[in-house]
Tab-separated table of C-alpha atoms and ligand atoms in Angstrom:
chain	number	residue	atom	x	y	z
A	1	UNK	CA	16.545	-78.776	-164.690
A	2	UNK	CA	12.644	-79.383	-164.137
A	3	UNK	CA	11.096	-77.251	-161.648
A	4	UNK	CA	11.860	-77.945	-157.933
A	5	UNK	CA	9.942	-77.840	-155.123
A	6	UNK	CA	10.825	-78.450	-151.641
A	7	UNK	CA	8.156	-80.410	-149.629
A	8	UNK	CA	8.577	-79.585	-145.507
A	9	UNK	CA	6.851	-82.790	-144.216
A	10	UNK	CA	7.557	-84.863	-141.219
A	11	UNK	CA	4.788	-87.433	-141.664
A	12	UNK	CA	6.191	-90.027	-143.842
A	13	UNK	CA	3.248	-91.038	-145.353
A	14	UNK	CA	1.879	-87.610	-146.002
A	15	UNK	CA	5.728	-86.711	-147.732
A	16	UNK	CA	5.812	-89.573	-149.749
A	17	UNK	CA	2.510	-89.213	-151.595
A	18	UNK	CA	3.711	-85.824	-151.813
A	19	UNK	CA	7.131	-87.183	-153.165
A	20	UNK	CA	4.981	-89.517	-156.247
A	21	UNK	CA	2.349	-87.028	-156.761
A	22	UNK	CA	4.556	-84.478	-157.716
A	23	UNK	CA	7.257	-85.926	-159.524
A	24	UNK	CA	4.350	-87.751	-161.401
A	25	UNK	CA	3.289	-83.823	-162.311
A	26	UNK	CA	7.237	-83.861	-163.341
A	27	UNK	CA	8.395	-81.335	-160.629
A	28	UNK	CA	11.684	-82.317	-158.795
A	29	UNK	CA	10.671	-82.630	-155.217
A	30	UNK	CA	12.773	-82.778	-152.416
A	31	UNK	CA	12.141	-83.555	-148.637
A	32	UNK	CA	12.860	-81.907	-145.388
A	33	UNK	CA	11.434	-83.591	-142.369
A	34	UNK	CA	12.064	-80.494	-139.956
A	35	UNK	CA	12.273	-76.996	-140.289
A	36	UNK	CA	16.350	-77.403	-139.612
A	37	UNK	CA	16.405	-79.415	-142.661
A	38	UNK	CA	14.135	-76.825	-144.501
A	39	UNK	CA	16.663	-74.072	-143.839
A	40	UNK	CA	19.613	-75.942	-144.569
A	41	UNK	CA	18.136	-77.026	-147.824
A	42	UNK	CA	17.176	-73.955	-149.029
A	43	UNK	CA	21.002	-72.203	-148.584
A	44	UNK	CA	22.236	-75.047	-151.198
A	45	UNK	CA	19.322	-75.302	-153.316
A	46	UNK	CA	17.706	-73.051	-155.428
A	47	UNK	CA	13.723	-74.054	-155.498
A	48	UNK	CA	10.954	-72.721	-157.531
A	49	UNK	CA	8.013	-72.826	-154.618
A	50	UNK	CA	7.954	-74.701	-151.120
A	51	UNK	CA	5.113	-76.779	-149.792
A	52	UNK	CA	5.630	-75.921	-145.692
A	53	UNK	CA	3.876	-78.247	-143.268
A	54	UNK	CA	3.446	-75.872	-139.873
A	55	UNK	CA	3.601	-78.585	-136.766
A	56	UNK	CA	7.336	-79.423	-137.162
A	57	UNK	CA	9.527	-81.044	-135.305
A	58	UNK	CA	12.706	-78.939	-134.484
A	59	UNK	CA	11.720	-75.434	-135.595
A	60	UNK	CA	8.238	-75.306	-136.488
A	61	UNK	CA	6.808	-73.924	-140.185
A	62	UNK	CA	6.048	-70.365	-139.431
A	63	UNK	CA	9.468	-69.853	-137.893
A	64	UNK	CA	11.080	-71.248	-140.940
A	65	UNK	CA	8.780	-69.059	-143.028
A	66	UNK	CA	10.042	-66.163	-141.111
A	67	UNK	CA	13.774	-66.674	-141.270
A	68	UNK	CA	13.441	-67.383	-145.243
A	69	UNK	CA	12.309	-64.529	-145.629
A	70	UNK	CA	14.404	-62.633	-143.501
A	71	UNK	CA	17.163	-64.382	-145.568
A	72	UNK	CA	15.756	-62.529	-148.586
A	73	UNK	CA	14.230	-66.174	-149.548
A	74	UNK	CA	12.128	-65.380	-152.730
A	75	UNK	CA	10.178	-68.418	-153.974
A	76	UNK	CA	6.775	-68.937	-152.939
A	77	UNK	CA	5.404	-70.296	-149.774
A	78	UNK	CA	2.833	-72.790	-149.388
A	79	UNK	CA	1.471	-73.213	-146.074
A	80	UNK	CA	-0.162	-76.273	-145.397
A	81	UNK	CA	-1.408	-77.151	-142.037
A	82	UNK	CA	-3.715	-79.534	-139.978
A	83	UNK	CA	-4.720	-76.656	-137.830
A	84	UNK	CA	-7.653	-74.320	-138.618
A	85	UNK	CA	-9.195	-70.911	-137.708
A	86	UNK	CA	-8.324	-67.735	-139.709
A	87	UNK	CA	-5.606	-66.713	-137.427
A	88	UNK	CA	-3.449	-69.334	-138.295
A	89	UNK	CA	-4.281	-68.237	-141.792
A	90	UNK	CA	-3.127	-64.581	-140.983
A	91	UNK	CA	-0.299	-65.282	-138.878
A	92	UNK	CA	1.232	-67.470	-141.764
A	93	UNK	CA	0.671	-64.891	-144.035
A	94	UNK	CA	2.148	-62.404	-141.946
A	95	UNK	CA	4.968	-64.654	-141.751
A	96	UNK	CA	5.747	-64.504	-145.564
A	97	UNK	CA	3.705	-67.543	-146.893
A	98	UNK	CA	1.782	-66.602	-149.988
A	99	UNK	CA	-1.043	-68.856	-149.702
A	100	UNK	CA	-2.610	-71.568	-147.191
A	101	UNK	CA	-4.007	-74.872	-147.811
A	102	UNK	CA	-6.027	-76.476	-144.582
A	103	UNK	CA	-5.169	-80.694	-144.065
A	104	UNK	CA	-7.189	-82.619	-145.828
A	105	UNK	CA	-6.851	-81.149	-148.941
A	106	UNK	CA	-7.563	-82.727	-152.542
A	107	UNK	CA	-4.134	-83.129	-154.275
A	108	UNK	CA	-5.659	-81.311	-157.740
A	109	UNK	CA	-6.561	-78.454	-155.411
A	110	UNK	CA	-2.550	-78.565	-154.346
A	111	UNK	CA	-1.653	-78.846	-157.822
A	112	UNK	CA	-3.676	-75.814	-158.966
A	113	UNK	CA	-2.851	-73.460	-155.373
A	114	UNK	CA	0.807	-74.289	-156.702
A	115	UNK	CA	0.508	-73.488	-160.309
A	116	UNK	CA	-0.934	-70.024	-159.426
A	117	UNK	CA	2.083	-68.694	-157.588
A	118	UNK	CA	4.511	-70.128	-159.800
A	119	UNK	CA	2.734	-67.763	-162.327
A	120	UNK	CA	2.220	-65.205	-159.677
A	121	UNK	CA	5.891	-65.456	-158.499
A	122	UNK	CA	6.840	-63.346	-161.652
A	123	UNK	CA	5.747	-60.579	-160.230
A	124	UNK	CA	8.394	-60.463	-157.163
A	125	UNK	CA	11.076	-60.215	-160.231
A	126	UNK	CA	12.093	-57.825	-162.330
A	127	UNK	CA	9.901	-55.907	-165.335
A	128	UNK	CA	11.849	-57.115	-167.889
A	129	UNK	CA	13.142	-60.568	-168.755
A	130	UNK	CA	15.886	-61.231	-170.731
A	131	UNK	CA	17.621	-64.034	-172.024
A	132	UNK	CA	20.703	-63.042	-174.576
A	133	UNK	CA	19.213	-60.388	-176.873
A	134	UNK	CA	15.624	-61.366	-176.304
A	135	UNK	CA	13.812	-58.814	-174.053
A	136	UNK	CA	10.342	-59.568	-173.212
A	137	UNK	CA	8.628	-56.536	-171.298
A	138	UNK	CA	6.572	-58.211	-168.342
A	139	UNK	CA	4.216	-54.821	-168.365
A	140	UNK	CA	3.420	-54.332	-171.974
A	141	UNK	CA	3.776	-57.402	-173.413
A	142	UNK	CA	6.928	-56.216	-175.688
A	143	UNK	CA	8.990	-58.664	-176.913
A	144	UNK	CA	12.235	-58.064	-178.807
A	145	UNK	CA	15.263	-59.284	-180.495
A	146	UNK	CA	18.441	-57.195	-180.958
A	147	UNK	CA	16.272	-54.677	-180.959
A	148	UNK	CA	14.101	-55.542	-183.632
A	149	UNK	CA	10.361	-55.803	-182.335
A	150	UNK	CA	8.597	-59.361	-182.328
A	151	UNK	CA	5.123	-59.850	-183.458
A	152	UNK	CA	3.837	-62.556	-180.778
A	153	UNK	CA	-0.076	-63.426	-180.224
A	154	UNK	CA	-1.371	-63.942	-176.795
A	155	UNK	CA	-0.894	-67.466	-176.556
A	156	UNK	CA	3.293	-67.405	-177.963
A	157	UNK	CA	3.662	-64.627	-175.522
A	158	UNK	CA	2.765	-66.606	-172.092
A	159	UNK	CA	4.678	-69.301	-173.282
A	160	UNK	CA	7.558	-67.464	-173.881
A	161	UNK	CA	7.066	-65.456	-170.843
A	162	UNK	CA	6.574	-68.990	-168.984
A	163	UNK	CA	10.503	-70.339	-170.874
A	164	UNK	CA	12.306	-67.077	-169.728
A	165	UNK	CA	11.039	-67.528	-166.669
A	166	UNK	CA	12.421	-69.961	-166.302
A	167	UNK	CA	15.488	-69.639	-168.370
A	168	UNK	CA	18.004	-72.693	-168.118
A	169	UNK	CA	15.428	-74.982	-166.963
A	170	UNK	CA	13.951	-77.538	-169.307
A	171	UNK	CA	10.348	-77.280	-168.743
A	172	UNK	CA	7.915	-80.188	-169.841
A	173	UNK	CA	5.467	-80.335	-172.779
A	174	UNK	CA	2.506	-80.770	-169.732
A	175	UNK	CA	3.671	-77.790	-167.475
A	176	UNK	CA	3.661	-75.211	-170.703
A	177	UNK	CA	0.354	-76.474	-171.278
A	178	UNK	CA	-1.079	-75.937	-168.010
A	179	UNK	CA	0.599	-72.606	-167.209
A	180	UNK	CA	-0.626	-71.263	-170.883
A	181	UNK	CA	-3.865	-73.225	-171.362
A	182	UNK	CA	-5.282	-73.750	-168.270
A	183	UNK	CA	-8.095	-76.124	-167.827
A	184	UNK	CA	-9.347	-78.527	-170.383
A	185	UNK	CA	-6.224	-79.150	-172.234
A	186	UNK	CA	-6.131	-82.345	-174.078
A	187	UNK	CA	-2.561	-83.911	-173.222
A	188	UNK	CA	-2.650	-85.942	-176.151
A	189	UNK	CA	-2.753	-82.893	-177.982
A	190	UNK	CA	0.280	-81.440	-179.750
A	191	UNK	CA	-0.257	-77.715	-179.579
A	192	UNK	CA	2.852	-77.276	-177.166
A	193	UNK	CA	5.071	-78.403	-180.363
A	194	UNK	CA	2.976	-76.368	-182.433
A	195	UNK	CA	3.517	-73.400	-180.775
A	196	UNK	CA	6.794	-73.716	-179.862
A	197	UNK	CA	7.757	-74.078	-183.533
A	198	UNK	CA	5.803	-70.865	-184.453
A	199	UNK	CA	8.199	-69.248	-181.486
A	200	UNK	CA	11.075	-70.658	-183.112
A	201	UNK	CA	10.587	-69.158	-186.215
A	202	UNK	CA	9.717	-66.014	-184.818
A	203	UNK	CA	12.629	-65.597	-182.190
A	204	UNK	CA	15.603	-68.071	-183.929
A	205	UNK	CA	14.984	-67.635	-187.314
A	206	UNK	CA	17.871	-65.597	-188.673
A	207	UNK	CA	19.688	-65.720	-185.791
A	208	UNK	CA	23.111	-67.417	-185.502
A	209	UNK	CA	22.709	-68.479	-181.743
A	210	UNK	CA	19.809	-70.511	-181.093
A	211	UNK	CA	17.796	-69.424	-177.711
A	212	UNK	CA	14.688	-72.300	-177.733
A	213	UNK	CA	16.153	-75.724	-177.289
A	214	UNK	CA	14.161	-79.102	-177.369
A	215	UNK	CA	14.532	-82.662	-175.104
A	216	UNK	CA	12.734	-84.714	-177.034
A	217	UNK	CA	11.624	-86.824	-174.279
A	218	UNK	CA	11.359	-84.335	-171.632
A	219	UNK	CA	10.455	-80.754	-173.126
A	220	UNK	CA	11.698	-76.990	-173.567
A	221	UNK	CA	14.453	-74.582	-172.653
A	222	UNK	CA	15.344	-71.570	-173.389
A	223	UNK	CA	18.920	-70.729	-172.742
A	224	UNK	CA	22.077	-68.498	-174.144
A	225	UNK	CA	24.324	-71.322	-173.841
A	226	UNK	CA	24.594	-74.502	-176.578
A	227	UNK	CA	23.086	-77.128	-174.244
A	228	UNK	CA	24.757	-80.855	-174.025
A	229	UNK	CA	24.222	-82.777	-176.666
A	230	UNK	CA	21.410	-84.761	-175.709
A	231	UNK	CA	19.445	-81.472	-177.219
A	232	UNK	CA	18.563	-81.002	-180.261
B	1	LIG	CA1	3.459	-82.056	-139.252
């Protein structure tokens, strides 16, 4: 599984660019046209941040902020509305959102707002990560296997950090980079495989189950169970 993000949208056009431009970032988008829809999705779906339009038809975006997180709801809230003034600002904060974009809004800035709390969201889990044996400390930056401590530089430890995360999912050579290297990263270059082979060695080597698995075509996962075969 990519990462999924559920768009709350009930201007076509407006959800459909949203629809392209984020699949084209390789998230897995879906669409709710009212807040109804919204909640209903969310009890079936797990999602990894959603984008929430306020003026909605049905039961209107700060509502559906509200009973999401009343229903414990963890994933972070993007509040994007047509309306401005700082109160709308506070009052969809106060409702649980965890950041605000005003209509019109420059998709990179959307990209980036979004990026941020996926990184951010860590902090609403747990200290410590774990995947099998592999512990990675969230605080101090430990990372170990069956004990044994793990030597990782800066750089292998946020993209580790980034895979356990999000364990399970496979997570593409493009959103490592971004999360780990940030602005001017060249996406012709190959330093996600470079890395990711370094982590290999580090955390598989010498180990008879394999944590880090690769889709050649689509990216990374790291996961305790032997994946379908189309991995490698
Ligand atoms: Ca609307």
């Amino acid at each position: 599984m990519a990462m999924r993000v559920l768009v709350v949208e009930d201007e076509p056009q407006m959800a459909g660019f949203l629809a392209r431009g984020l699949s084209d970032e390789g998230y897995v988008v879906d669409i709710a046209n009212d807040g109804e829809q919204a909640l209903s999705l969310t009890t079936g779906v797990e999602y990894n941040l959603v984008v929430l339009d306020l003026q909605l038809p049905r039961k209107d975006g700060l509502t559906v902020c509200r009973e999401l997180r009343d229903q414990s709801f963890r994933a972070p809230i993007l509040v994007v509305t047509a309306l401005g003034g700082d109160c709308d600002v506070v009052t969809g904060l106060n409702a649980g959102a965890d950041d605000y974009l005003a209509k019109p809004f420059d998709f990179a800035v959307l990209l980036a707002r979004m990026r941020a709390l996926l990184r951010r969201s860590r902090h609403l889990r747990s200290d410590m990560l774990q995947v099998s044996d592999l512990l990675l400390n969230t605080v101090d930056h430990t990372v170990t296997r069956s004990g044994r401590v793990l030597n990782l530089t800066t750089k292998e430890y946020a993209v580790l950090e980034l895979l356990m995360l999000f364990k399970g999912q496979i997570l593409g050579r493009a959103q490592i980079a971004e999360h780990v290297w940030d602005e001017g990263f060249d996406p012709l270059s190959n330093i996600v495989d470079v890395y990711m082979n370094r982590l290999r060695k580090k955390i598989d080597h010498g180990f008879d189950r394999q944590l880090i698995h690769t889709r050649r075509s689509e990216g990374y996962m790291l996961s305790e169970d032997a994946p379908d075969s189309p991995y490698v």
